[in-house]
Amino acid sequence: MILPDITYAIGNSPLVALDRLTAHLGLDGRILAKCDYLSPGFSKKDRAALAVIQSARATGDLAEGQTVVELTSGNMGTGLAIVCGIYGHPFVAVMSEGNSPERAAMMRALGAEVLLVPQADGSARGEVSGADLALVEAAAQTLTRERAAFRADQFVHPSNPQADETGTAPEIWEQSEGSVTAFCDFIGSGGTLGGAARFFAFQGVKSYAIHPDTPTHPIQGGGYSMPDLAHLKGAPLAGTLTVTGKAAREHARLLARHEGIFGGYSAGANLAGAVQLLQDSEQGGTVAIVICDSGLKYLSTDLWDDTP
């Protein structure tokens, strides 16, 4: 089959059983990995980017040729760079200097303009804090006004969680033949968790939020200590899990070594959360996770340093 353009390759990613890894760890149960890192932009955010742009064009909120601006840690920006390039919209990504440089390089290669915002005083490179994100948000708002642009606003736009409620979660349910008993996801914008939880609730599947253990951490793309995320309001969550940056790093390495899945920090956090569940309340069950993005976006970070 020949696809009309690359956006038709977004979604329908494979679901892979991590049976080698669960056996290595001596776990009672299964972990199923939804490999959205195989999307064209190497992340799960391709789904949200496509949904937001298609919706905005359909409603007239985004005019032909109008510039699109968005705050990003790199994944939503990469997805938007691809989608905007296909649909003919100039795209400007606004990102903290704390994010890995691979992300900015990829967006520029895809035709995006990238505005890097200096970090807040006291912030560490490779760790984007809530204060850093606030500076990026202010810059994105200013740029949107100056360019008379459309703001994609992944933290608010309803098409973000809808992409997972109607795409990611139903795909997992169908691919697993209804065997999933739990789902967990590291919180960024809250779109994946909020959307998936709303679908899974009707299937009797429990959904869990994953948080970092401290406000400053190396898990890029989330954990900004934002308690009022729009996409999680009213979401049917069964509980929360806490994952350290060290655990996310170790589990990303385990994922690569034992399953050949080269995911990033948040994928490691998701795996660590799933392991916690199988060791506790979901023992004997089947936990689904998303491999959020590619390890290629972290080659300049400590994620792969000194890997045995």
C-alpha positions as semicolon CSV with decimal commas, in nm:
position;residue;x (nm);y (nm);z (nm)
1;M;0,000;0,000;0,000
2;I;0,127;0,347;-0,094
3;L;0,045;0,619;0,160
4;P;-0,056;0,968;0,036
5;D;0,189;1,130;0,278
6;I;0,384;1,051;0,597
7;T;0,100;1,158;0,832
8;Y;-0,084;0,842;0,728
9;A;0,194;0,646;0,901
10;I;0,101;0,796;1,238
11;G;-0,075;0,552;1,471
12;N;-0,131;0,177;1,463
13;S;0,208;0,113;1,620
14;P;0,294;-0,242;1,727
15;L;0,223;-0,380;2,075
16;V;0,514;-0,590;2,203
17;A;0,516;-0,833;2,496
18;L;0,815;-0,777;2,726
19;D;0,824;-1,140;2,834
20;R;1,205;-1,166;2,836
21;L;1,228;-0,869;3,068
22;T;0,956;-0,984;3,307
23;A;1,125;-1,325;3,325
24;H;1,461;-1,159;3,396
25;L;1,304;-0,959;3,680
26;G;1,108;-1,256;3,813
27;L;0,772;-1,082;3,781
28;D;0,432;-1,248;3,800
29;G;0,240;-1,102;3,507
30;R;0,300;-0,938;3,169
31;I;0,402;-0,597;3,042
32;L;0,291;-0,492;2,694
33;A;0,472;-0,203;2,526
34;K;0,294;0,019;2,273
35;C;0,581;0,124;2,046
36;D;0,483;0,477;1,950
37;Y;0,852;0,565;1,931
38;L;0,834;0,407;1,585
39;S;0,612;0,693;1,459
40;P;0,756;0,930;1,194
41;G;0,866;1,183;1,458
42;F;0,994;0,908;1,688
43;S;0,740;0,983;1,961
44;K;0,383;0,935;2,079
45;K;0,317;1,307;2,031
46;D;0,281;1,263;1,654
47;R;-0,076;1,151;1,724
48;A;-0,161;1,467;1,919
49;A;0,013;1,694;1,668
50;L;-0,186;1,552;1,378
51;A;-0,514;1,564;1,571
52;V;-0,468;1,927;1,682
53;I;-0,378;2,055;1,335
54;Q;-0,654;1,862;1,158
55;S;-0,912;1,981;1,412
56;A;-0,799;2,345;1,396
57;R;-0,810;2,344;1,017
58;A;-1,156;2,187;1,018
59;T;-1,298;2,447;1,258
60;G;-1,129;2,740;1,086
61;D;-0,920;2,824;1,393
62;L;-0,613;2,766;1,176
63;A;-0,619;2,941;0,839
64;E;-0,435;2,824;0,528
65;G;-0,069;2,918;0,552
66;Q;-0,099;3,056;0,907
67;T;0,199;3,013;1,139
68;V;0,173;2,762;1,424
69;V;0,353;2,818;1,755
70;E;0,392;2,572;2,039
71;L;0,578;2,522;2,364
72;T;0,753;2,186;2,353
73;S;1,016;1,967;2,514
74;G;1,081;1,845;2,162
75;N;0,835;1,564;2,095
76;M;0,517;1,763;2,029
77;G;0,737;2,004;1,837
78;T;0,878;1,731;1,618
79;G;0,528;1,603;1,544
80;L;0,407;1,952;1,463
81;A;0,710;2,016;1,241
82;I;0,615;1,711;1,035
83;V;0,241;1,781;1,021
84;C;0,279;2,154;0,958
85;G;0,528;2,086;0,681
86;I;0,279;1,853;0,509
87;Y;-0,012;2,096;0,547
88;G;0,184;2,408;0,452
89;H;0,205;2,594;0,785
90;P;0,524;2,761;0,908
91;F;0,600;2,622;1,254
92;V;0,791;2,778;1,544
93;A;0,890;2,557;1,836
94;V;0,960;2,729;2,169
95;M;1,178;2,510;2,390
96;S;1,392;2,534;2,702
97;E;1,768;2,517;2,664
98;G;1,749;2,243;2,928
99;N;1,619;1,992;2,674
100;S;1,857;1,771;2,478
101;P;2,002;1,939;2,164
102;E;1,905;1,641;1,947
103;R;1,543;1,754;1,971
104;A;1,614;2,104;1,843
105;A;1,833;1,968;1,564
106;M;1,561;1,728;1,449
107;M;1,294;2,001;1,445
108;R;1,517;2,232;1,244
109;A;1,592;1,951;0,999
110;L;1,217;1,911;0,951
111;G;1,180;2,279;0,861
112;A;1,082;2,428;1,196
113;E;1,211;2,750;1,345
114;V;1,331;2,680;1,699
115;L;1,342;2,944;1,972
116;L;1,552;2,827;2,267
117;V;1,467;2,991;2,600
118;P;1,739;3,025;2,867
119;Q;1,673;2,831;3,185
120;A;1,571;2,983;3,516
121;D;1,845;3,061;3,769
122;G;1,955;2,745;3,946
123;S;1,822;2,505;3,684
124;A;2,045;2,224;3,561
125;R;2,101;2,144;3,195
126;G;1,911;1,828;3,108
127;E;1,652;1,890;3,381
128;V;1,359;2,117;3,286
129;S;1,183;2,251;3,593
130;G;0,842;2,411;3,635
131;A;1,017;2,749;3,648
132;D;1,187;2,676;3,317
133;L;0,855;2,577;3,163
134;A;0,697;2,904;3,284
135;L;0,963;3,100;3,097
136;V;0,899;2,897;2,782
137;E;0,524;2,954;2,814
138;A;0,574;3,331;2,843
139;A;0,794;3,331;2,534
140;A;0,540;3,122;2,341
141;Q;0,257;3,362;2,430
142;T;0,460;3,663;2,317
143;L;0,560;3,498;1,991
144;T;0,201;3,392;1,919
145;R;0,085;3,753;1,948
146;E;0,373;3,891;1,743
147;R;0,325;3,644;1,458
148;A;-0,057;3,642;1,470
149;A;-0,008;3,269;1,496
150;F;-0,222;2,973;1,596
151;R;-0,116;2,831;1,932
152;A;-0,137;2,451;1,930
153;D;-0,142;2,449;2,313
154;Q;-0,104;2,080;2,392
155;F;-0,186;2,143;2,759
156;V;-0,536;2,270;2,675
157;H;-0,644;2,161;2,326
158;P;-0,902;1,878;2,356
159;S;-0,771;1,700;2,046
160;N;-0,461;1,600;2,243
161;P;-0,634;1,350;2,479
162;Q;-0,891;1,261;2,214
163;A;-0,609;1,124;1,997
164;D;-0,533;0,871;2,271
165;E;-0,893;0,805;2,375
166;T;-0,986;0,716;2,017
167;G;-0,648;0,589;1,897
168;T;-0,382;0,467;2,139
169;A;-0,606;0,302;2,399
170;P;-0,847;0,126;2,156
171;E;-0,546;-0,002;1,961
172;I;-0,393;-0,147;2,279
173;W;-0,724;-0,309;2,374
174;E;-0,771;-0,465;2,032
175;Q;-0,409;-0,575;1,991
176;S;-0,405;-0,734;2,337
177;E;-0,738;-0,908;2,266
178;G;-0,882;-0,746;2,578
179;S;-0,621;-0,892;2,812
180;V;-0,492;-0,565;2,962
181;T;-0,575;-0,513;3,329
182;A;-0,382;-0,189;3,394
183;F;-0,221;0,105;3,216
184;C;0,032;0,357;3,347
185;D;0,195;0,663;3,195
186;F;0,441;0,936;3,295
187;I;0,259;1,269;3,302
188;G;0,364;1,541;3,060
189;S;0,067;1,733;2,922
190;G;-0,158;1,460;3,061
191;G;-0,306;1,392;2,718
192;T;-0,206;1,027;2,684
193;L;-0,304;0,931;3,039
194;G;-0,626;1,133;3,044
195;G;-0,746;1,011;2,707
196;A;-0,646;0,648;2,760
197;A;-0,796;0,637;3,110
198;R;-1,134;0,749;2,979
199;F;-1,139;0,467;2,725
200;F;-0,999;0,203;2,957
201;A;-1,247;0,281;3,236
202;F;-1,525;0,131;3,025
203;Q;-1,318;-0,187;2,986
204;G;-1,254;-0,228;3,357
205;V;-0,886;-0,140;3,313
206;K;-0,719;0,060;3,592
207;S;-0,506;0,360;3,491
208;Y;-0,222;0,499;3,699
209;A;-0,033;0,829;3,685
210;I;0,346;0,825;3,711
211;H;0,524;1,118;3,879
212;P;0,893;1,190;3,939
213;D;1,006;1,177;4,301
214;T;1,145;1,532;4,301
215;P;1,064;1,860;4,119
216;T;1,405;1,845;3,947
217;H;1,475;1,527;3,753
218;P;1,621;1,410;3,420
219;I;1,297;1,269;3,273
220;Q;1,247;1,527;2,998
221;G;0,898;1,606;2,873
222;G;0,704;1,586;3,197
223;G;0,686;1,593;3,574
224;Y;0,666;1,970;3,592
225;S;0,475;1,974;3,925
226;M;0,162;2,111;3,756
227;P;-0,136;1,997;3,968
228;D;-0,415;2,142;3,754
229;L;-0,362;1,978;3,416
230;A;-0,678;2,022;3,210
231;H;-0,657;1,680;3,047
232;L;-0,658;1,502;3,384
233;K;-0,957;1,679;3,536
234;G;-1,217;1,413;3,605
235;A;-1,000;1,140;3,455
236;P;-1,078;0,801;3,615
237;L;-0,740;0,722;3,773
238;A;-0,684;0,431;4,011
239;G;-0,376;0,581;4,176
240;T;-0,031;0,732;4,138
241;L;0,320;0,590;4,122
242;T;0,651;0,761;4,196
243;V;0,961;0,692;3,988
244;T;1,311;0,830;4,041
245;G;1,531;0,954;3,762
246;K;1,774;0,674;3,844
247;A;1,501;0,411;3,812
248;A;1,386;0,559;3,479
249;R;1,745;0,544;3,351
250;E;1,798;0,186;3,471
251;H;1,471;0,060;3,321
252;A;1,534;0,231;2,986
253;R;1,865;0,042;2,973
254;L;1,694;-0,285;3,067
255;L;1,439;-0,227;2,793
256;A;1,713;-0,180;2,534
257;R;1,930;-0,467;2,655
258;H;1,665;-0,735;2,702
259;E;1,398;-0,640;2,446
260;G;1,585;-0,442;2,179
261;I;1,352;-0,144;2,233
262;F;1,553;0,180;2,228
263;G;1,329;0,417;2,422
264;G;1,393;0,739;2,609
265;Y;1,375;0,846;2,973
266;S;0,995;0,851;2,992
267;A;0,977;0,499;2,845
268;G;1,206;0,391;3,127
269;A;0,980;0,566;3,378
270;N;0,677;0,387;3,233
271;L;0,850;0,052;3,254
272;A;0,956;0,120;3,613
273;G;0,596;0,205;3,698
274;A;0,468;-0,114;3,536
275;V;0,722;-0,318;3,733
276;Q;0,598;-0,157;4,055
277;L;0,240;-0,251;3,969
278;L;0,326;-0,616;3,899
279;Q;0,513;-0,629;4,228
280;D;0,213;-0,491;4,415
281;S;-0,156;-0,434;4,331
282;E;-0,147;-0,573;3,976
283;Q;0,050;-0,890;4,050
284;G;-0,047;-1,156;3,797
285;G;-0,206;-0,898;3,566
286;T;-0,116;-0,745;3,231
287;V;0,010;-0,387;3,236
288;A;0,028;-0,177;2,918
289;I;0,271;0,110;2,871
290;V;0,368;0,343;2,588
291;I;0,724;0,375;2,461
292;C;0,695;0,752;2,438
293;D;1,000;0,842;2,233
294;S;1,331;0,718;2,093
295;G;1,657;0,684;2,280
296;L;1,818;0,858;1,984
297;K;1,688;1,186;2,131
298;Y;1,905;1,137;2,441
299;L;2,248;1,048;2,305
300;S;2,399;1,366;2,450
301;T;2,252;1,302;2,797
302;D;2,356;1,064;3,075
303;L;2,086;0,811;2,976
304;W;2,335;0,590;2,789
305;D;2,659;0,691;2,961
306;D;2,859;0,396;3,094
307;T;2,601;0,148;2,973
308;P;2,735;-0,201;3,048
